[in-house]
Amino acid sequence: MSEYFHSVTLNREACHGCITCVKRCPTEAIRVRGGKAQIIAERCIDCGECIRVCPHHAKLAVTDPLSGIEKFKYKVVLPPPSLFGQYKRQEDLELIRTALIGLGFDEVYEVAAAAELVSDATRRLMEQGALKGPVISSACPAVLRLIRIRFPNLLDNVLPLLPPMEVAARLARAKAVEETGLKPEEIGIAFLTPCPAKVTSVKNPMGTEKSSVDLAISVSDVYPALLASMNKCAERGVGPDHSQSGRTGLSWGNSGGEAAATFTMRYLAADGIENVINVLEQMEDEKLADQDFVELNACPAGCVGGVLNIENPYVAVTRMKHLRDYRPVACNHIQGEKLPTELPWDAPVEPITALRLDPSPMKAMQKMQRIEAIQKRLYGLDCGSCGAPSCRALAEDIVNGYADEDACIYILKKKVETVRDSLLKLKIGDRDKTDEKDGCAR
Amino acid sequence: MNQSGLHYHYDVPGDDFSQAGAASSAVKQILKQLGLDPQVVRNMSIALYEGEINMVIHAGGGVIDVDIDDEKITAVLTDHGPGIENVELAMQDGWSTATEQVRGLGFGAGMGLPNMKKYSDDLKIDTEVGVGTTVTITVNL
C-alpha cells in the first residue's frame, strides 16, 4: 500500500469548487485547482472534517463493501464501542451481537473488550514509570497523524500501544484459529468503522507493519441491514448475554472514557480537531506538564462523532451511558506480569515532514523571505478565491511553484485596471485625431 | 539567503491574558516551517513563551523582535515596566512577585526566568528599576 493512501477522497462530479473544505482543513491539505478540490496526500490526516462540512457531499470515505467478507471461510466482525450508541432499539448488547451474526458473520469480537486490555496495559506502564508524561493517547489515528505532521516533538509522549481495533483483530484471529483449526489467512476480520481515519490505519497502519484487520466497513453502509437484522432478532427473542466488555471498554466510544480508565485524577480529554490542536499547542509549550494523561479525539464527543456514524453523537453518548450502567466495571484483564505481545507497537512511529518548506533549513529561510515578500503584496483578506485557505498559504504555494500570483483575483483586478488605464491614456496619432466639432473619432 | 536573515516584530499588549502567547505561537509556526531541529523549535518556543508571559504579567506589555539567521535565533523582548529589583533572586525556581489574581489564572509560578535560562543557549537581562527590562534570548541552530 502506498505511503499516502487515504480513505478520504473526492467525487469530482459533485464538487462545485467552493472553498468550504479548504477553509476547514486543519492541516491546510486542500486546494481548489481547475475548479475542483484537490487533497495534498502527504498532509491529509483523514480526520473527515471535509466530509463533515462539504455542502455538496463531494467528499467521500473509501471503505470496503460488506460482500468482501464472502471470500473468507470464517468471518469475524469487530463492532467498535460507538456502534452501541447508534440504535434506539437496543435493550442490551446481546441484541446487536445477535443481529451481527444475522448479517452473515460467524463470530463477534467487541473492540471494547480489547480496549479494556489496552487500559490495563496503560495503567501498568504508567505505574512502572515507563512512559514520558503527560502520556498522550494513541487510539485516534487522525490525532496520531496530526502529531506526526504538526507536533513531532510530542511523539515521545504518545502511548506506544496499538489501538483497540488492532489488538481486537489480533486476538480475534488467534481465537478463531484455535477454535476452528483453520489457517490464519482463512479467517476474515471485518471492522465496522465509524471514521475514515481508521480505514486509512487499516490500509496504512501506524505502530505496526501490517494491520490484522482485513476489511474496514463503514457503519453507515451496514446501518440499514443491521437495523433490519435487529428487528428480526428482537421478534424472535435474544438468548442470554454473551457480551465481552464492561463499562471501561464501552466508555472508549466517547471522549474521556479512555482517560478515566487510567485511574488517575490528573487527566484531560479534548475532542474536536480544533480543540485537539489547541491542547497539543499547549503541551508543546509545556503548559500541561502537571497532567498524567491526555486523551485526544479528532471527532466531536469522541468516536461516536465519527463521520461514518449515523446518530447524533450526543444522543449516542446518552444511550451508551444507560447501556453501561448495567455492566461490570471491566470484563478483560491482562493475566500475569508481562504485557501480551499483541499490545505494544512493533514498528516505530516517525515524524512526517509535510509542512516544512524545504529539507535544507538554509533554503527554507530563503523561501520564507520570498513568502513574506509576496504576502505583503497580497491583500490579507483570506477570501479563498484563489483556492488556497489563506493569503499566507497562497504565498507558500507560489514559492513552492504550485500557484501564480495572478491566482489572487485582487491582484488580477489591479492588473486589469492598469491595462485599462494605459489603454485609455494611449495617444493616437494626429491623422486620426478627434474632430473638435462633433467629438467623434474618425 | 541574503545577509539580513529573517526579522519579525510583535507588539505584546499588557494585561490581556486572552492574547498572551500569541507571539511565541507565531514564532513557533515559522520555526517549524523552516524545518529546524525539533529540539531547537521547542527550546525557543518555551523560552519565548515565558518571556512573553512575563511582559504581560509584570510589565504592561512590550515588543518582541526576533531575528533568524543561519547560526542562531535571537529574540529581544523590550518593555518599559517596573524592572527587576534583584535578578539573582528572580532567577531562582519558584520565586515570583505575581499577584494572587495572576496566580489564580495559572500564571506566576516563579518558573519564568529559570525556564528561559534552561531552554536558551544564552540569556541576557538588562534591567533598571523604574525604567524597564530588555531580555535577549539566544538559541543556537
PDB file of C-alpha atoms in Angstrom, chain A residues 132 150-153 280-281 284-287 355-358 360-362 364-366 368-369 372 392 396, chain B residues 1-2 4-6 8 25 28-30 32-36 38-39 42 45-46 49 68-70 119 141:
ATOM      1  CA  LYS A 132       7.095  10.041  29.426  1.00  0.00           C
ATOM      2  CA  ARG A 150       2.426  19.181  13.162  1.00  0.00           C
ATOM      3  CA  PHE A 151       3.742  18.189  16.597  1.00  0.00           C
ATOM      4  CA  PRO A 152       6.642  15.755  16.069  1.00  0.00           C
ATOM      5  CA  ASN A 153       8.161  16.991  19.350  1.00  0.00           C
ATOM      6  CA  LEU A 280      -1.250  19.979  21.562  1.00  0.00           C
ATOM      7  CA  GLU A 281      -0.002  23.571  21.179  1.00  0.00           C
ATOM      8  CA  GLU A 284       4.321  21.663  23.198  1.00  0.00           C
ATOM      9  CA  ASP A 285       4.932  24.755  25.334  1.00  0.00           C
ATOM     10  CA  GLU A 286       4.971  22.532  28.440  1.00  0.00           C
ATOM     11  CA  LYS A 287       1.875  24.179  29.826  1.00  0.00           C
ATOM     12  CA  LEU A 355       4.762  21.120   6.426  1.00  0.00           C
ATOM     13  CA  ARG A 356       8.384  22.207   6.249  1.00  0.00           C
ATOM     14  CA  LEU A 357       9.266  24.457   3.325  1.00  0.00           C
ATOM     15  CA  ASP A 358      12.451  22.695   2.305  1.00  0.00           C
ATOM     16  CA  SER A 360      17.539  22.340   3.865  1.00  0.00           C
ATOM     17  CA  PRO A 361      16.983  24.975   6.579  1.00  0.00           C
ATOM     18  CA  MET A 362      19.044  27.467   4.548  1.00  0.00           C
ATOM     19  CA  ALA A 364      13.768  27.119   3.777  1.00  0.00           C
ATOM     20  CA  MET A 365      14.881  30.516   5.080  1.00  0.00           C
ATOM     21  CA  GLN A 366      15.259  31.846   1.560  1.00  0.00           C
ATOM     22  CA  MET A 368      10.453  32.153   3.884  1.00  0.00           C
ATOM     23  CA  GLN A 369      11.844  35.535   2.840  1.00  0.00           C
ATOM     24  CA  GLU A 372       6.847  37.107   3.288  1.00  0.00           C
ATOM     25  CA  ARG A 392      -0.249  33.092   3.503  1.00  0.00           C
ATOM     26  CA  GLU A 396       3.688  29.470   0.147  1.00  0.00           C
TER      27      GLU A 396
ATOM     28  CA  MET B   1      19.792  33.818   1.613  1.00  0.00           C
ATOM     29  CA  ASN B   2      20.647  37.481   1.765  1.00  0.00           C
ATOM     30  CA  SER B   4      19.924  40.141   6.657  1.00  0.00           C
ATOM     31  CA  GLY B   5      18.164  36.860   7.512  1.00  0.00           C
ATOM     32  CA  LEU B   6      14.578  36.871   8.770  1.00  0.00           C
ATOM     33  CA  TYR B   8       9.844  39.548  12.907  1.00  0.00           C
ATOM     34  CA  SER B  25       2.996  30.728  18.989  1.00  0.00           C
ATOM     35  CA  LYS B  28       6.878  28.506  16.703  1.00  0.00           C
ATOM     36  CA  GLN B  29       4.947  28.050  13.457  1.00  0.00           C
ATOM     37  CA  ILE B  30       7.684  29.821  11.488  1.00  0.00           C
ATOM     38  CA  LYS B  32       8.556  24.556  12.282  1.00  0.00           C
ATOM     39  CA  GLN B  33       8.085  25.575   8.673  1.00  0.00           C
ATOM     40  CA  LEU B  34      11.784  26.236   8.410  1.00  0.00           C
ATOM     41  CA  GLY B  35      12.249  22.594   9.274  1.00  0.00           C
ATOM     42  CA  LEU B  36      14.652  23.382  12.118  1.00  0.00           C
ATOM     43  CA  PRO B  38      12.561  19.964  16.749  1.00  0.00           C
ATOM     44  CA  GLN B  39      14.662  20.479  19.883  1.00  0.00           C
ATOM     45  CA  ARG B  42      10.908  23.544  21.344  1.00  0.00           C
ATOM     46  CA  SER B  45       9.135  28.346  21.828  1.00  0.00           C
ATOM     47  CA  ILE B  46       9.209  27.680  25.544  1.00  0.00           C
ATOM     48  CA  TYR B  49       6.588  31.995  25.713  1.00  0.00           C
ATOM     49  CA  ILE B  68      16.771  34.243  12.499  1.00  0.00           C
ATOM     50  CA  ASP B  69      19.980  33.632  10.598  1.00  0.00           C
ATOM     51  CA  ASP B  70      21.887  30.537   9.607  1.00  0.00           C
ATOM     52  CA  TYR B 119      15.835  26.451  27.389  1.00  0.00           C
ATOM     53  CA  LEU B 141      20.834  26.252  15.443  1.00  0.00           C
TER      54      LEU B 141
END
